[in-house]
C-alpha atoms as one frame of an Amber mdcrd trajectory, in Angstrom:
protein
 -57.692  18.542  30.877 -57.722  21.750  29.267 -60.418  22.442  26.595 -58.066
  21.986  24.088 -56.972  18.482  24.901 -61.059  17.901  24.524 -60.723  17.010
  20.679 -58.264  14.946  21.657 -60.369  13.418  24.045 -63.273  12.315  21.341
 -61.472  11.231  18.935 -59.694   8.826  21.517 -62.889   7.760  22.273 -64.028
   7.467  18.294 -61.305   5.175  18.206 -62.383   2.709  20.507 -66.031   2.785
  19.562 -64.196   2.070  15.771 -62.317  -0.946  16.994 -63.742  -3.909  17.848
 -63.537  -4.620  21.761 -59.952  -6.879  22.975 -59.352  -8.178  26.770 -55.910
  -7.804  25.599 -53.730  -5.491  28.642 -52.474  -2.926  25.815 -56.303  -2.186
  25.484 -57.883  -2.505  28.625 -55.258  -0.347  29.380 -56.333   2.589  26.473
 -59.885   2.066  27.498 -59.396   2.502  31.539 -56.900   5.698  30.668 -58.861
   7.132  28.449 -61.908   6.753  30.746 -59.518   8.324  33.088 -59.105  11.117
  31.175 -62.919  11.608  30.643 -63.451  11.193  34.084 -61.424  14.109  34.988
 -62.690  16.460  32.771 -65.743  16.000  33.756 -64.062  17.143  37.255 -62.943
  19.924  35.901 -65.899  21.057  34.638 -67.853  20.872  37.375 -65.274  22.851
  39.672 -65.027  25.849  36.993 -68.924  25.432  37.460 -68.759  26.067  41.306
 -66.068  29.027  40.655 -68.534  30.967  38.432 -71.283  29.883  40.547 -69.612
  32.127  43.506 -68.357  34.284  41.818 -71.642  35.314  39.809 -72.882  35.389
  43.693 -70.002  37.287  44.954 -70.710  40.051  42.485 -74.554  39.967  42.752
 -74.017  40.511  45.993 -72.107  43.447  45.032 -74.861  44.411  43.621 -76.499
  44.221  46.404 -74.977  46.363  48.847 -73.597  49.456  46.305 -78.273  49.620
  45.813 -78.628  50.346  49.437
């Protein structure tokens, strides 16, 4: 999920929170889809964090090697 889609995800969450709970299959499916979208975004952020950490470690190593 791209960063640009975050407002849409927040809007979906706000809508779900504003509505009364419903056992209707369509509403449950909508809730599950929104949860899945949120989890996907969290995993995407985690992957990006790991990528950036690896890159920073790589760059720090290059600086260290260049100072020898």
